[in-house]
Coordinates of C-alpha atoms and ligand atoms in Angstrom, one line a residue:
M1 CA 16.4 79.1 22.7
S2 CA 15.0 81.6 25.1
E3 CA 16.9 82.4 28.2
A4 CA 14.1 81.0 30.4
V5 CA 14.2 77.6 28.6
R6 CA 18.0 77.6 28.8
S7 CA 18.2 78.3 32.5
L8 CA 15.5 75.7 33.3
L9 CA 17.5 73.1 31.4
R10 CA 20.6 74.1 33.2
A11 CA 18.8 73.7 36.5
N12 CA 17.6 70.3 35.5
G13 CA 21.2 69.3 34.9
E14 CA 22.9 67.6 32.1
S15 CA 23.8 64.5 34.1
A16 CA 20.2 63.5 34.7
R17 CA 19.9 63.2 31.0
E18 CA 22.9 61.0 30.7
T19 CA 21.8 58.5 33.3
V20 CA 18.6 57.9 31.5
A21 CA 20.2 58.0 28.0
E22 CA 19.7 54.3 27.4
S23 CA 16.1 54.1 28.6
D24 CA 13.2 54.4 26.1
A25 CA 12.5 58.1 25.5
G26 CA 9.0 57.4 24.2
F27 CA 9.7 58.8 20.7
L28 CA 7.9 57.7 17.6
W29 CA 10.4 56.6 15.0
D30 CA 9.7 56.1 11.3
F31 CA 8.0 59.4 10.7
W32 CA 9.0 62.7 9.1
Y33 CA 10.0 65.5 11.5
P34 CA 10.9 69.1 10.6
A35 CA 14.6 69.7 11.5
L36 CA 15.1 73.3 10.5
R37 CA 13.9 76.1 8.3
S38 CA 15.0 76.1 4.6
T39 CA 16.1 79.7 4.9
E40 CA 18.7 78.6 7.5
V41 CA 20.7 76.6 4.9
T42 CA 22.5 78.6 2.3
G43 CA 25.3 77.7 -0.2
N44 CA 27.7 75.0 1.0
H45 CA 27.1 75.8 4.6
L46 CA 26.4 73.0 7.0
R47 CA 23.8 73.3 9.7
T48 CA 23.2 71.1 12.7
A49 CA 20.0 70.1 14.4
M50 CA 18.8 67.4 16.8
L51 CA 15.8 65.2 16.4
L52 CA 14.8 62.4 18.7
E53 CA 18.2 62.9 20.4
V54 CA 20.0 62.2 17.2
P55 CA 22.5 64.9 16.2
L56 CA 22.2 65.7 12.6
V57 CA 24.2 67.7 10.1
L58 CA 22.2 69.1 7.2
G59 CA 22.9 70.9 4.0
R60 CA 22.0 71.2 0.4
T61 CA 24.0 69.8 -2.5
A62 CA 25.1 72.0 -5.5
E63 CA 22.1 70.5 -7.3
G64 CA 19.8 71.7 -4.6
K65 CA 19.0 68.4 -2.9
A66 CA 18.6 68.5 0.8
F67 CA 20.5 66.0 2.9
A68 CA 20.7 64.9 6.5
M69 CA 23.5 62.8 8.0
R70 CA 24.1 61.8 11.5
D71 CA 26.5 64.4 12.9
S72 CA 29.1 61.8 13.8
C73 CA 32.0 60.4 11.7
P74 CA 31.8 56.6 11.5
H75 CA 35.6 56.5 12.0
R76 CA 36.0 58.1 15.4
G77 CA 32.8 60.0 16.0
I78 CA 33.9 63.6 15.6
P79 CA 30.9 65.6 14.4
L80 CA 30.9 65.8 10.6
S81 CA 29.6 69.3 10.9
Y82 CA 33.2 70.4 11.7
G83 CA 34.2 69.2 8.3
R84 CA 34.1 70.7 4.8
F85 CA 31.4 70.4 2.3
D86 CA 32.1 71.0 -1.4
G87 CA 28.5 70.8 -2.7
K88 CA 28.7 67.0 -3.1
N89 CA 30.9 65.3 -0.6
L90 CA 31.5 66.0 3.1
E91 CA 35.1 65.7 4.3
C92 CA 35.7 64.9 7.9
S93 CA 37.9 67.3 9.7
Y94 CA 39.9 64.6 11.6
H95 CA 41.4 62.2 9.0
G96 CA 39.8 63.5 5.8
W97 CA 37.4 60.6 5.1
K98 CA 35.0 61.8 2.5
F99 CA 31.3 60.9 2.4
E100 CA 28.8 61.4 -0.4
A101 CA 26.3 63.7 1.4
C102 CA 23.0 62.2 0.2
S103 CA 23.8 58.5 0.6
G104 CA 26.4 58.8 3.4
Q105 CA 28.6 56.5 1.3
C106 CA 32.4 56.8 1.9
V107 CA 34.2 57.8 -1.3
E108 CA 37.7 58.3 0.0
I109 CA 40.0 57.4 2.9
P110 CA 43.2 59.4 2.4
S111 CA 45.4 57.2 4.6
L112 CA 45.0 54.1 2.5
T113 CA 47.8 52.8 0.4
S114 CA 47.7 50.9 -2.8
Q115 CA 48.3 47.7 -0.7
D116 CA 45.1 48.2 1.3
K117 CA 42.1 46.1 0.6
L118 CA 39.5 47.9 2.6
K119 CA 36.4 48.4 0.5
V120 CA 35.8 52.1 1.1
E121 CA 32.5 52.1 -0.7
R122 CA 31.1 49.6 1.9
I123 CA 31.5 52.2 4.7
F124 CA 28.5 54.5 5.3
A125 CA 28.0 57.4 7.6
G126 CA 24.6 57.5 9.2
H127 CA 22.1 59.3 7.0
Y128 CA 18.4 59.9 6.8
P129 CA 16.0 60.7 4.0
C130 CA 15.6 64.4 3.8
E131 CA 13.1 66.5 1.9
E132 CA 12.4 70.3 1.7
R133 CA 8.7 71.2 1.9
D134 CA 6.7 74.2 3.1
G135 CA 10.0 76.0 4.0
Y136 CA 11.4 73.2 6.2
F137 CA 14.0 70.5 6.0
W138 CA 12.0 67.4 6.9
V139 CA 14.0 64.3 8.0
Y140 CA 12.6 60.8 8.1
M141 CA 13.8 59.5 11.4
N142 CA 14.0 55.8 10.5
S143 CA 14.6 53.3 13.2
G144 CA 16.6 51.3 10.6
A145 CA 19.4 53.8 10.7
R146 CA 19.3 53.8 14.5
I147 CA 19.9 50.0 14.7
A148 CA 21.8 49.7 11.5
V149 CA 23.7 46.6 10.6
T150 CA 26.8 46.7 12.7
R151 CA 28.8 43.6 12.4
G152 CA 31.7 45.9 12.4
G153 CA 35.5 45.8 12.2
E154 CA 36.5 45.1 8.7
S155 CA 40.2 45.2 9.1
R156 CA 43.0 44.2 6.8
G157 CA 42.8 40.7 5.4
E158 CA 40.8 37.8 6.8
E159 CA 43.4 36.5 9.3
K160 CA 41.7 37.6 12.5
D161 CA 42.9 35.9 15.6
N162 CA 40.8 35.8 18.7
A163 CA 42.2 38.9 20.3
E164 CA 41.5 40.8 17.2
A165 CA 38.0 39.4 17.0
Q166 CA 37.4 40.6 20.6
R167 CA 38.9 44.0 19.8
T168 CA 36.7 44.2 16.8
Q169 CA 33.7 43.2 18.9
R170 CA 34.4 46.0 21.3
L171 CA 34.9 48.5 18.5
A172 CA 31.6 47.3 17.0
E173 CA 29.9 47.8 20.4
S174 CA 31.1 51.4 20.5
L175 CA 30.3 52.0 16.9
R176 CA 26.8 50.7 17.6
S177 CA 26.4 53.0 20.5
S178 CA 27.6 55.9 18.5
G179 CA 25.1 55.0 15.8
A180 CA 27.6 54.5 13.1
E181 CA 26.3 52.5 10.2
R182 CA 28.2 49.8 8.5
V183 CA 27.1 47.4 5.9
E184 CA 28.1 43.9 6.6
E185 CA 29.9 41.7 4.1
G186 CA 27.3 40.6 1.6
G187 CA 24.6 42.3 3.6
A188 CA 22.1 44.8 2.4
S189 CA 21.7 48.4 3.4
P190 CA 18.7 49.0 5.7
S191 CA 15.5 49.8 3.8
P192 CA 14.7 53.5 3.5
T193 CA 11.9 53.2 6.0
G194 CA 13.9 51.2 8.4
R195 CA 11.0 48.8 8.4
V196 CA 11.4 46.0 5.8
G197 CA 9.2 46.2 2.7
L198 CA 7.6 49.5 3.5
E199 CA 7.7 52.5 1.1
L200 CA 8.7 55.9 2.5
P201 CA 5.5 58.0 2.9
A202 CA 5.6 61.5 1.4
A203 CA 6.7 64.3 3.7
P204 CA 3.8 66.4 5.1
K205 CA 2.5 69.3 3.1
L206 CA 0.3 72.2 4.2
S207 CA -3.0 72.4 2.4
T208 CA -3.6 75.6 0.4
F209 CA -6.7 76.4 -1.6
S210 CA -5.8 79.1 -4.1
E211 CA -2.9 80.1 -6.4
K212 CA -1.9 83.1 -4.4
Y213 CA -1.6 83.3 -0.6
R214 CA 0.5 84.6 2.2
I215 CA 2.6 82.2 4.3
T216 CA 4.5 82.6 7.6
H217 CA 6.4 80.4 9.9
L218 CA 6.9 80.6 13.7
A219 CA 8.7 78.4 16.2
C220 CA 9.0 78.1 19.9
E221 CA 10.9 75.7 22.2
L222 CA 9.3 74.0 25.2
P223 CA 11.3 72.5 28.0
S224 CA 9.3 69.4 28.1
H225 CA 8.8 65.9 26.7
V226 CA 7.0 65.9 23.4
D227 CA 4.0 64.2 25.0
Q228 CA 3.4 67.2 27.3
G229 CA 3.9 69.5 24.3
I230 CA 1.3 67.6 22.3
I231 CA -1.4 67.3 24.9
G232 CA -0.9 71.0 25.6
L233 CA -1.5 71.7 21.9
M234 CA -4.8 69.8 21.9
D235 CA -6.0 70.9 25.2
P236 CA -9.2 72.9 24.9
A237 CA -9.6 74.0 28.5
H238 CA -6.6 76.2 29.0
G239 CA -7.7 78.9 26.5
P240 CA -9.6 81.2 28.7
F241 CA -6.8 81.1 31.4
V242 CA -3.7 81.1 29.3
H243 CA -4.8 83.0 26.2
Q244 CA -6.9 85.7 27.8
S245 CA -7.1 88.9 25.8
W246 CA -9.8 91.3 24.6
Y247 CA -9.6 90.2 21.0
W248 CA -9.7 86.5 21.6
R249 CA -11.5 85.5 24.8
S250 CA -11.7 86.2 28.5
R251 CA -12.4 84.0 31.4
H252 CA -15.9 85.5 31.5
S253 CA -16.6 84.2 28.0
I254 CA -16.4 80.6 29.2
H255 CA -19.4 78.6 28.0
E256 CA -20.3 75.1 27.4
K257 CA -19.2 73.6 24.1
E258 CA -20.1 70.5 22.3
K259 CA -17.8 69.2 19.5
K260 CA -18.0 66.1 17.4
F261 CA -14.9 64.0 16.7
E262 CA -14.3 61.2 14.3
P263 CA -11.5 58.7 13.8
I264 CA -9.1 59.2 10.8
P265 CA -6.1 57.0 10.0
N266 CA -3.5 57.5 12.7
G267 CA -5.5 60.3 14.3
F268 CA -8.8 62.0 14.9
R269 CA -10.7 64.9 13.4
M270 CA -12.9 67.6 15.1
S271 CA -15.6 67.3 12.5
P272 CA -16.2 70.4 10.4
H273 CA -18.1 72.9 12.5
T274 CA -18.8 76.6 12.9
P275 CA -16.1 77.9 15.2
S276 CA -16.5 79.4 18.7
S277 CA -18.8 82.4 18.7
N278 CA -16.7 84.0 21.4
S279 CA -13.7 84.6 19.2
A280 CA -13.7 88.0 17.5
P281 CA -11.6 87.0 14.4
Y282 CA -14.2 84.4 13.4
R283 CA -17.1 86.8 13.8
M284 CA -15.2 89.3 11.6
L285 CA -14.6 86.7 8.9
Q286 CA -18.3 85.8 8.8
K287 CA -19.3 89.4 8.6
Y288 CA -16.8 90.0 5.7
T289 CA -17.8 87.1 3.5
G290 CA -21.4 86.8 4.5
E291 CA -20.9 83.0 4.3
P292 CA -20.7 80.5 7.1
V293 CA -17.3 79.8 8.6
T294 CA -16.3 76.2 9.0
T295 CA -13.3 74.8 10.8
T296 CA -11.8 71.4 10.5
I297 CA -9.1 70.4 13.0
D298 CA -7.1 67.2 12.6
F299 CA -4.5 65.6 14.7
V300 CA -2.4 62.8 13.3
L301 CA 0.6 60.9 14.7
P302 CA 3.3 61.5 15.4
N303 CA 2.8 65.2 16.2
I304 CA 0.7 67.1 13.6
R305 CA -2.2 69.3 14.2
T306 CA -3.8 71.0 11.2
E307 CA -6.6 73.5 11.1
E308 CA -8.5 74.6 8.0
I309 CA -10.9 77.5 8.2
R310 CA -13.0 78.3 5.2
S311 CA -15.6 80.9 4.5
G312 CA -16.7 81.3 0.8
K313 CA -13.6 81.8 -1.2
L314 CA -11.5 82.8 1.8
W315 CA -9.4 80.3 3.6
F316 CA -6.9 80.0 6.4
S317 CA -4.8 76.9 6.8
S318 CA -2.3 76.1 9.5
R319 CA -0.1 73.3 10.8
A320 CA 1.6 72.9 14.1
T321 CA 4.0 70.1 14.8
V322 CA 5.6 69.4 18.1
T323 CA 8.9 67.8 17.5
P324 CA 11.0 65.9 20.0
V325 CA 14.5 67.3 20.2
R326 CA 15.5 65.5 23.3
R327 CA 13.4 63.9 26.0
D328 CA 13.4 67.1 27.9
L329 CA 13.0 69.5 25.0
C330 CA 10.6 69.8 22.2
R331 CA 9.8 72.5 19.6
I332 CA 6.6 73.8 18.1
D333 CA 6.9 74.6 14.4
F334 CA 3.9 76.6 13.2
V335 CA 3.2 77.4 9.6
A336 CA 0.1 79.3 8.4
A337 CA -1.1 80.3 5.0
W338 CA -4.2 82.3 4.0
N339 CA -5.7 84.4 1.3
L340 CA -7.5 86.8 3.6
L341 CA -6.6 90.5 3.6
L342 CA -4.5 90.0 6.6
P343 CA -1.0 91.3 6.6
V344 CA 1.7 88.8 7.7
W345 CA 3.1 91.2 10.3
I346 CA -0.2 91.6 12.1
F347 CA -0.8 87.9 12.1
R348 CA 2.7 87.3 13.5
I349 CA 2.1 89.7 16.4
F350 CA -0.9 87.8 17.5
A351 CA 0.5 84.3 16.8
Q352 CA 3.7 85.1 18.6
K353 CA 1.9 86.2 21.6
F354 CA -0.2 83.1 21.6
L355 CA 2.8 80.8 21.3
R356 CA 4.6 82.8 24.0
Q357 CA 1.7 82.3 26.4
D358 CA 1.8 78.6 25.8
Q359 CA 5.6 78.6 26.2
E360 CA 5.5 80.5 29.5
T361 CA 2.9 78.2 30.9
M362 CA 4.9 75.1 29.9
I363 CA 8.1 76.6 31.5
L364 CA 6.1 76.9 34.7
Q365 CA 4.7 73.4 34.3
A366 CA 8.2 71.9 33.8
E367 CA 9.1 73.3 37.2
G368 CA 6.4 71.1 38.7
L369 CA 7.1 68.0 36.5
K370 CA 10.7 67.9 37.7
H371 CA 9.3 66.2 40.8
N372 CA 7.5 63.4 39.0
P373 CA 4.0 64.3 40.2
R374 CA 1.0 62.0 39.6
L375 CA -1.1 63.5 36.9
M376 CA -4.7 63.3 35.8
L377 CA -6.6 63.2 32.5
I378 CA -10.3 64.1 33.0
D379 CA -13.3 63.7 30.8
D380 CA -14.3 65.3 28.5
A381 CA -11.7 68.1 28.2
D382 CA -8.7 65.7 28.4
R383 CA -10.2 63.0 26.2
P384 CA -8.2 64.1 23.1
A385 CA -5.1 63.7 25.3
K386 CA -6.2 60.2 26.1
W387 CA -6.8 59.4 22.5
Y388 CA -3.2 60.6 21.7
F389 CA -1.8 58.2 24.2
G390 CA -4.1 55.5 22.8
L391 CA -3.0 56.1 19.3
K392 CA 0.6 56.0 20.2
A393 CA 0.2 52.7 22.1
G394 CA -1.9 51.3 19.3
L395 CA 0.7 52.2 16.7
L396 CA 3.6 50.7 18.7
E397 CA 1.6 47.5 19.3
S398 CA 0.7 47.1 15.7
R399 CA 4.3 47.7 14.6
R400 CA 5.3 45.1 17.1
T401 CA 2.8 42.4 16.2
G402 CA 2.1 43.3 12.5
A403 CA -1.6 43.3 13.3
A404 CA -3.9 46.1 12.2
M405 CA -3.7 49.2 14.5
A406 CA -6.3 49.4 17.2
H407 CA -7.8 52.9 17.1
P408 CA -9.0 54.5 20.4
L409 CA -12.1 55.9 18.6
V410 CA -14.4 53.3 17.1
G411 CA -16.7 55.8 15.6
P412 CA -17.9 59.4 15.9
V413 CA -17.9 60.8 19.5
T414 CA -19.4 64.0 20.9
L415 CA -17.3 65.7 23.7
R416 CA -18.6 68.4 26.0
W417 CA -16.6 70.8 28.0
R418 CA -16.6 74.5 29.1
S419 CA -14.0 76.8 27.8
Ligands
FES501 S1 37.2 60.7 12.6 FE1 36.4 61.2 10.7 S2 37.9 60.6 9.4 FE2 38.7 60.0 11.3
FE2_502 FE1 -2.5 77.3 24.0

């Protein structure tokens, strides 16, 4: 985290976060989110990450399978990341309960005697589906794990008196708020998607168009809610002001643009088009291949913007995701691959500068957003932002009612703006 982001968060205060902890943070559950880079996890080392305000402990088993558990022991809540991992099971540092890392299932409670009847295998630590792809650990943040079955308090024998039932109830409440997962007597484990009867979708994968290519990853934290991060990502009008530079564009290069958009499932597409003629890299590419350059840009919920640029046999493909860490912090993960004669280090210099410009702007914006100003979305430059909020509302409503999702775009639309 950059010092600027850190100091801003300090200024905002931790307590403010706590008081709103129970309110809806506006996150989209039941989607894959990138938690960390694959290269950060080596051997039996455990790593931590936070997604949607859920603390996670992640690692890789001896067989190479990625796993993500809630970083909280279901016994007393100590972070499991302080424990030991042997390549298969994670042992809690407090009382030594052991959990199978991929399923979260408890396999051992050292304090139990031969007289104890507690069914160890019925206790689960919170865990989430986890896949490695494109150099990231992706975690499926299922709402099922968040509201897991919690008729808690299996204690010795069946002879619970009232007082104990109440104690159990209180314990269950605290377990629920700590997100511990228990499977009730005779009950079933929550479905992997958290939403009954639905199959888990595949984790996102970057499109590539040849055997050999270069690939690079960048990340940058923004001190803002994910919604601000996302509408910043799809905002066409800030380019000439925030990303001014001789090789990209200047404020004098502003001209009127017209772009066609079409609806796609859970998102929208800027229809394949010849990219902006005021950008030097595109002009160079066209000169090099002698073939037209086309660009397709998609946005899909919850947070994914992909861009594919093709010219003859040459291609460039990128994906940016804006991932909610907390309600006041999100992170852009950017991955790009290409088969152009473009060295990774040169690309990184430009891409890093680009991301830094966005980050610096959003740090300044966060200063203003602290005071809850009224904001505006104008046509046509902010129409994609309106669609994002429309998609989000449509998705939540369709999940609530089970009806088909209402899409904010009913057909192709042409937007015009100057940038
Ligand atoms: S807190 Fe983890 S075993 Fe007790
Ligand atoms: Fe930008």
